[in-house]
Amino acid sequence: MSTNPPRACVIGWPVKHSRSPLIHTYWLQQLGIEGSYGRAEVAPADFQNFVSHLAEKGYRGGNVTLPHKEMAYRLATRRTERADSLQAVNTLWIEGGELWGDNTDIIGFLGGLDAEVQGWEKTGDKAVVLGAGGAARAIVQALLLRNIKNILIFNRTLERAEELARLFGSGVTARPWQQLGESLAGVDLLVNTTSLGMAGQPPLDIDLSALPSYAVVDDIVYVPLETPLLAQAHRRGLRTVGGLSMLLHQAVPGFEHWFGQRPEVTPELLALIEADVTSTPK
């Protein structure tokens, strides 16, 4: 058994933008663990070789970001039920000589929502999800786990929304993007999973006036911290959740696998990452 300090990393292409090293280094310092967490910029053509030799490189595992999540799912020899349901992996670790894979997006989304808006699921059971990609799939599944029984999916390409709705069956419905505004009446939770509103991307141009006053608006984008969607929701006095909370909560399980202690998402950590996002040139 190696006595070297434990190491982990975030694997992506590109990966220089990732806040994961800042998050995990903070936890290592707070918990007094001698270990390290860095970045590994790995091209798609090199990903299989890199992951197959994680242990030889001294890593106990790592996070996986774009564009490698589907490949990580295929390479993992053991997978959690969450990873199987989403067919994508964002967390790898070595256990019993085998490469395990998990997808913590469901944990991250629900953890952030629970922390920011306690009891949100008790106010109703109708949600709107914008987007039909991998993140939308995780979030629809998370909502179903919390017994949200009426979920509407809107995507610029209706066919992708319909495909996602078919995966989940009863209670999940695809709607044309043009019907979004009129469909917000009576909605308890609106979640944006698209890149619209992200720094460098077009804004998410929708009218929230039909949302009831008790609605919650959740945007998984965290750069900028306040997207145009969240700014509009704030002006209406609606409760909001930003993407940074999801980012922090989805990081917890991986840290526990690699370093043996379960960290906490604290206001101090949130402030640290907020300051980094704010100070980084767009």
Short mmCIF file of N, CA and C in Angstrom, two decimals, residues 134-220:
data_model
loop_
_atom_site.label_atom_id
_atom_site.label_comp_id
_atom_site.label_asym_id
_atom_site.label_seq_id
_atom_site.Cartn_x
_atom_site.Cartn_y
_atom_site.Cartn_z
N GLY A 134 -27.72 16.51 -21.09
CA GLY A 134 -27.40 15.65 -19.97
C GLY A 134 -27.80 16.23 -18.63
N ALA A 135 -27.60 17.53 -18.44
CA ALA A 135 -27.98 18.16 -17.17
C ALA A 135 -29.49 18.12 -16.98
N ALA A 136 -30.25 18.35 -18.05
CA ALA A 136 -31.70 18.30 -17.95
C ALA A 136 -32.17 16.90 -17.55
N ARG A 137 -31.52 15.89 -18.10
CA ARG A 137 -31.88 14.52 -17.76
C ARG A 137 -31.69 14.26 -16.27
N ALA A 138 -30.56 14.71 -15.72
CA ALA A 138 -30.30 14.52 -14.30
C ALA A 138 -31.32 15.26 -13.45
N ILE A 139 -31.68 16.46 -13.87
CA ILE A 139 -32.59 17.27 -13.07
C ILE A 139 -34.01 16.74 -13.13
N VAL A 140 -34.46 16.26 -14.29
CA VAL A 140 -35.78 15.64 -14.35
C VAL A 140 -35.83 14.43 -13.42
N GLN A 141 -34.78 13.63 -13.42
CA GLN A 141 -34.76 12.47 -12.54
C GLN A 141 -34.78 12.90 -11.07
N ALA A 142 -34.04 13.95 -10.75
CA ALA A 142 -34.03 14.45 -9.37
C ALA A 142 -35.42 14.90 -8.94
N LEU A 143 -36.12 15.60 -9.83
CA LEU A 143 -37.46 16.07 -9.50
C LEU A 143 -38.44 14.91 -9.30
N LEU A 144 -38.30 13.89 -10.11
CA LEU A 144 -39.16 12.72 -9.94
C LEU A 144 -38.88 12.02 -8.61
N LEU A 145 -37.62 12.02 -8.19
CA LEU A 145 -37.27 11.43 -6.90
C LEU A 145 -37.95 12.17 -5.75
N ARG A 146 -38.23 13.45 -5.94
CA ARG A 146 -38.90 14.25 -4.93
C ARG A 146 -40.42 14.34 -5.17
N ASN A 147 -40.92 13.44 -5.99
CA ASN A 147 -42.36 13.32 -6.22
C ASN A 147 -42.98 14.54 -6.89
N ILE A 148 -42.20 15.23 -7.73
CA ILE A 148 -42.78 16.27 -8.58
C ILE A 148 -43.44 15.55 -9.75
N LYS A 149 -44.74 15.62 -9.82
CA LYS A 149 -45.50 14.75 -10.71
C LYS A 149 -45.83 15.34 -12.07
N ASN A 150 -45.61 16.64 -12.25
CA ASN A 150 -45.96 17.29 -13.52
C ASN A 150 -44.76 18.11 -13.97
N ILE A 151 -44.00 17.59 -14.92
CA ILE A 151 -42.77 18.23 -15.38
C ILE A 151 -42.89 18.52 -16.88
N LEU A 152 -42.71 19.78 -17.24
CA LEU A 152 -42.75 20.20 -18.64
C LEU A 152 -41.33 20.50 -19.10
N ILE A 153 -40.95 19.96 -20.25
CA ILE A 153 -39.62 20.17 -20.82
C ILE A 153 -39.74 21.04 -22.06
N PHE A 154 -38.98 22.13 -22.08
CA PHE A 154 -38.95 23.03 -23.24
C PHE A 154 -37.53 23.07 -23.78
N ASN A 155 -37.41 22.91 -25.08
CA ASN A 155 -36.10 22.97 -25.73
C ASN A 155 -36.29 23.62 -27.11
N ARG A 156 -35.24 24.33 -27.55
CA ARG A 156 -35.34 24.98 -28.87
C ARG A 156 -35.67 23.96 -29.96
N THR A 157 -35.09 22.76 -29.84
CA THR A 157 -35.41 21.67 -30.76
C THR A 157 -36.41 20.76 -30.07
N LEU A 158 -37.66 20.80 -30.51
CA LEU A 158 -38.72 20.05 -29.85
C LEU A 158 -38.44 18.56 -29.82
N GLU A 159 -37.84 18.03 -30.90
CA GLU A 159 -37.60 16.59 -30.98
C GLU A 159 -36.73 16.10 -29.82
N ARG A 160 -35.74 16.89 -29.41
CA ARG A 160 -34.87 16.48 -28.29
C ARG A 160 -35.66 16.48 -26.99
N ALA A 161 -36.54 17.44 -26.82
CA ALA A 161 -37.38 17.47 -25.63
C ALA A 161 -38.31 16.26 -25.60
N GLU A 162 -38.86 15.91 -26.76
CA GLU A 162 -39.76 14.76 -26.84
C GLU A 162 -39.01 13.47 -26.53
N GLU A 163 -37.78 13.37 -27.00
CA GLU A 163 -36.97 12.18 -26.73
C GLU A 163 -36.71 12.02 -25.23
N LEU A 164 -36.39 13.14 -24.59
CA LEU A 164 -36.15 13.10 -23.15
C LEU A 164 -37.42 12.75 -22.39
N ALA A 165 -38.53 13.32 -22.79
CA ALA A 165 -39.81 13.02 -22.12
C ALA A 165 -40.17 11.55 -22.23
N ARG A 166 -39.88 10.95 -23.38
CA ARG A 166 -40.21 9.53 -23.57
C ARG A 166 -39.40 8.64 -22.63
N LEU A 167 -38.21 9.05 -22.28
CA LEU A 167 -37.38 8.26 -21.37
C LEU A 167 -38.04 8.11 -20.00
N PHE A 168 -38.78 9.14 -19.59
CA PHE A 168 -39.35 9.14 -18.24
C PHE A 168 -40.83 8.77 -18.21
N GLY A 169 -41.52 8.91 -19.33
CA GLY A 169 -42.90 8.46 -19.39
C GLY A 169 -43.88 9.38 -18.69
N SER A 170 -44.85 8.80 -18.04
CA SER A 170 -45.98 9.52 -17.46
C SER A 170 -45.53 10.64 -16.53
N GLY A 171 -46.14 11.81 -16.71
CA GLY A 171 -45.84 12.95 -15.85
C GLY A 171 -44.80 13.89 -16.42
N VAL A 172 -44.07 13.47 -17.45
CA VAL A 172 -43.04 14.31 -18.08
C VAL A 172 -43.47 14.56 -19.52
N THR A 173 -43.63 15.84 -19.88
CA THR A 173 -44.19 16.22 -21.17
C THR A 173 -43.29 17.23 -21.88
N ALA A 174 -43.12 17.07 -23.17
CA ALA A 174 -42.38 18.04 -23.98
C ALA A 174 -43.35 19.06 -24.57
N ARG A 175 -42.92 20.30 -24.60
CA ARG A 175 -43.73 21.38 -25.17
C ARG A 175 -42.87 22.22 -26.13
N PRO A 176 -43.48 22.80 -27.16
CA PRO A 176 -42.73 23.70 -28.06
C PRO A 176 -42.24 24.93 -27.30
N TRP A 177 -41.06 25.41 -27.65
CA TRP A 177 -40.46 26.57 -26.98
C TRP A 177 -41.39 27.78 -27.05
N GLN A 178 -42.14 27.90 -28.14
CA GLN A 178 -43.01 29.05 -28.33
C GLN A 178 -44.14 29.11 -27.30
N GLN A 179 -44.42 28.01 -26.64
CA GLN A 179 -45.49 27.96 -25.65
C GLN A 179 -44.99 28.20 -24.23
N LEU A 180 -43.69 28.53 -24.09
CA LEU A 180 -43.11 28.64 -22.75
C LEU A 180 -43.79 29.69 -21.89
N GLY A 181 -43.93 30.90 -22.42
CA GLY A 181 -44.49 31.99 -21.62
C GLY A 181 -45.86 31.68 -21.06
N GLU A 182 -46.74 31.16 -21.90
CA GLU A 182 -48.10 30.87 -21.46
C GLU A 182 -48.18 29.65 -20.55
N SER A 183 -47.11 28.85 -20.51
CA SER A 183 -47.11 27.63 -19.71
C SER A 183 -46.59 27.83 -18.30
N LEU A 184 -46.14 29.05 -17.97
CA LEU A 184 -45.55 29.30 -16.65
C LEU A 184 -46.59 29.54 -15.57
N ALA A 185 -47.83 29.74 -15.93
CA ALA A 185 -48.88 29.95 -14.93
C ALA A 185 -49.02 28.71 -14.06
N GLY A 186 -48.98 28.90 -12.76
CA GLY A 186 -49.14 27.79 -11.83
C GLY A 186 -47.91 26.94 -11.62
N VAL A 187 -46.79 27.33 -12.22
CA VAL A 187 -45.54 26.55 -12.07
C VAL A 187 -44.88 26.87 -10.74
N ASP A 188 -44.47 25.83 -10.03
CA ASP A 188 -43.83 26.00 -8.72
C ASP A 188 -42.31 26.17 -8.82
N LEU A 189 -41.70 25.56 -9.84
CA LEU A 189 -40.25 25.58 -9.98
C LEU A 189 -39.88 25.66 -11.45
N LEU A 190 -39.01 26.62 -11.78
CA LEU A 190 -38.46 26.77 -13.13
C LEU A 190 -36.96 26.55 -13.05
N VAL A 191 -36.45 25.63 -13.88
CA VAL A 191 -35.01 25.31 -13.86
C VAL A 191 -34.43 25.50 -15.25
N ASN A 192 -33.39 26.31 -15.36
CA ASN A 192 -32.67 26.47 -16.62
C ASN A 192 -31.45 25.57 -16.63
N THR A 193 -31.39 24.63 -17.59
CA THR A 193 -30.22 23.77 -17.73
C THR A 193 -29.44 24.10 -19.00
N THR A 194 -29.87 25.12 -19.75
CA THR A 194 -29.18 25.49 -20.98
C THR A 194 -27.99 26.38 -20.67
N SER A 195 -27.18 26.65 -21.70
CA SER A 195 -26.05 27.57 -21.54
C SER A 195 -26.45 29.02 -21.77
N LEU A 196 -27.70 29.27 -22.13
CA LEU A 196 -28.17 30.63 -22.35
C LEU A 196 -28.08 31.42 -21.04
N GLY A 197 -27.48 32.60 -21.13
CA GLY A 197 -27.26 33.41 -19.94
C GLY A 197 -25.87 33.27 -19.38
N MET A 198 -25.14 32.24 -19.82
CA MET A 198 -23.75 32.07 -19.40
C MET A 198 -22.88 33.15 -20.02
N ALA A 199 -21.80 33.50 -19.33
CA ALA A 199 -20.88 34.49 -19.88
C ALA A 199 -20.44 34.07 -21.28
N GLY A 200 -20.57 34.98 -22.23
CA GLY A 200 -20.18 34.70 -23.60
C GLY A 200 -21.28 34.08 -24.45
N GLN A 201 -22.44 33.80 -23.84
CA GLN A 201 -23.56 33.21 -24.56
C GLN A 201 -24.73 34.20 -24.62
N PRO A 202 -25.65 34.02 -25.54
CA PRO A 202 -26.82 34.90 -25.58
C PRO A 202 -27.63 34.77 -24.29
N PRO A 203 -28.35 35.82 -23.90
CA PRO A 203 -29.18 35.73 -22.69
C PRO A 203 -30.38 34.81 -22.91
N LEU A 204 -30.92 34.32 -21.81
CA LEU A 204 -32.15 33.54 -21.87
C LEU A 204 -33.30 34.54 -21.84
N ASP A 205 -33.86 34.81 -23.00
CA ASP A 205 -34.84 35.88 -23.15
C ASP A 205 -36.26 35.33 -23.01
N ILE A 206 -36.74 35.26 -21.77
CA ILE A 206 -38.11 34.81 -21.53
C ILE A 206 -38.77 35.77 -20.55
N ASP A 207 -40.08 35.78 -20.55
CA ASP A 207 -40.88 36.66 -19.68
C ASP A 207 -41.41 35.82 -18.51
N LEU A 208 -41.03 36.19 -17.29
CA LEU A 208 -41.42 35.44 -16.11
C LEU A 208 -42.71 35.96 -15.47
N SER A 209 -43.40 36.88 -16.13
CA SER A 209 -44.54 37.52 -15.49
C SER A 209 -45.66 36.55 -15.14
N ALA A 210 -45.76 35.43 -15.86
CA ALA A 210 -46.83 34.48 -15.58
C ALA A 210 -46.53 33.58 -14.38
N LEU A 211 -45.29 33.56 -13.92
CA LEU A 211 -44.96 32.73 -12.76
C LEU A 211 -45.68 33.27 -11.52
N PRO A 212 -46.21 32.38 -10.69
CA PRO A 212 -46.84 32.83 -9.44
C PRO A 212 -45.80 33.36 -8.46
N SER A 213 -46.23 34.15 -7.49
CA SER A 213 -45.31 34.81 -6.55
C SER A 213 -44.56 33.84 -5.67
N TYR A 214 -45.06 32.61 -5.52
CA TYR A 214 -44.41 31.62 -4.67
C TYR A 214 -43.40 30.76 -5.42
N ALA A 215 -43.23 30.98 -6.73
CA ALA A 215 -42.38 30.13 -7.55
C ALA A 215 -40.90 30.28 -7.18
N VAL A 216 -40.13 29.24 -7.47
CA VAL A 216 -38.68 29.23 -7.32
C VAL A 216 -38.05 29.17 -8.70
N VAL A 217 -37.02 29.99 -8.92
CA VAL A 217 -36.29 29.97 -10.20
C VAL A 217 -34.86 29.52 -9.92
N ASP A 218 -34.44 28.45 -10.60
CA ASP A 218 -33.12 27.84 -10.40
C ASP A 218 -32.38 27.86 -11.74
N ASP A 219 -31.20 28.47 -11.75
CA ASP A 219 -30.37 28.51 -12.96
C ASP A 219 -29.06 27.81 -12.66
N ILE A 220 -28.75 26.70 -13.36
CA ILE A 220 -27.53 25.96 -13.03
C ILE A 220 -26.27 26.64 -13.57
#
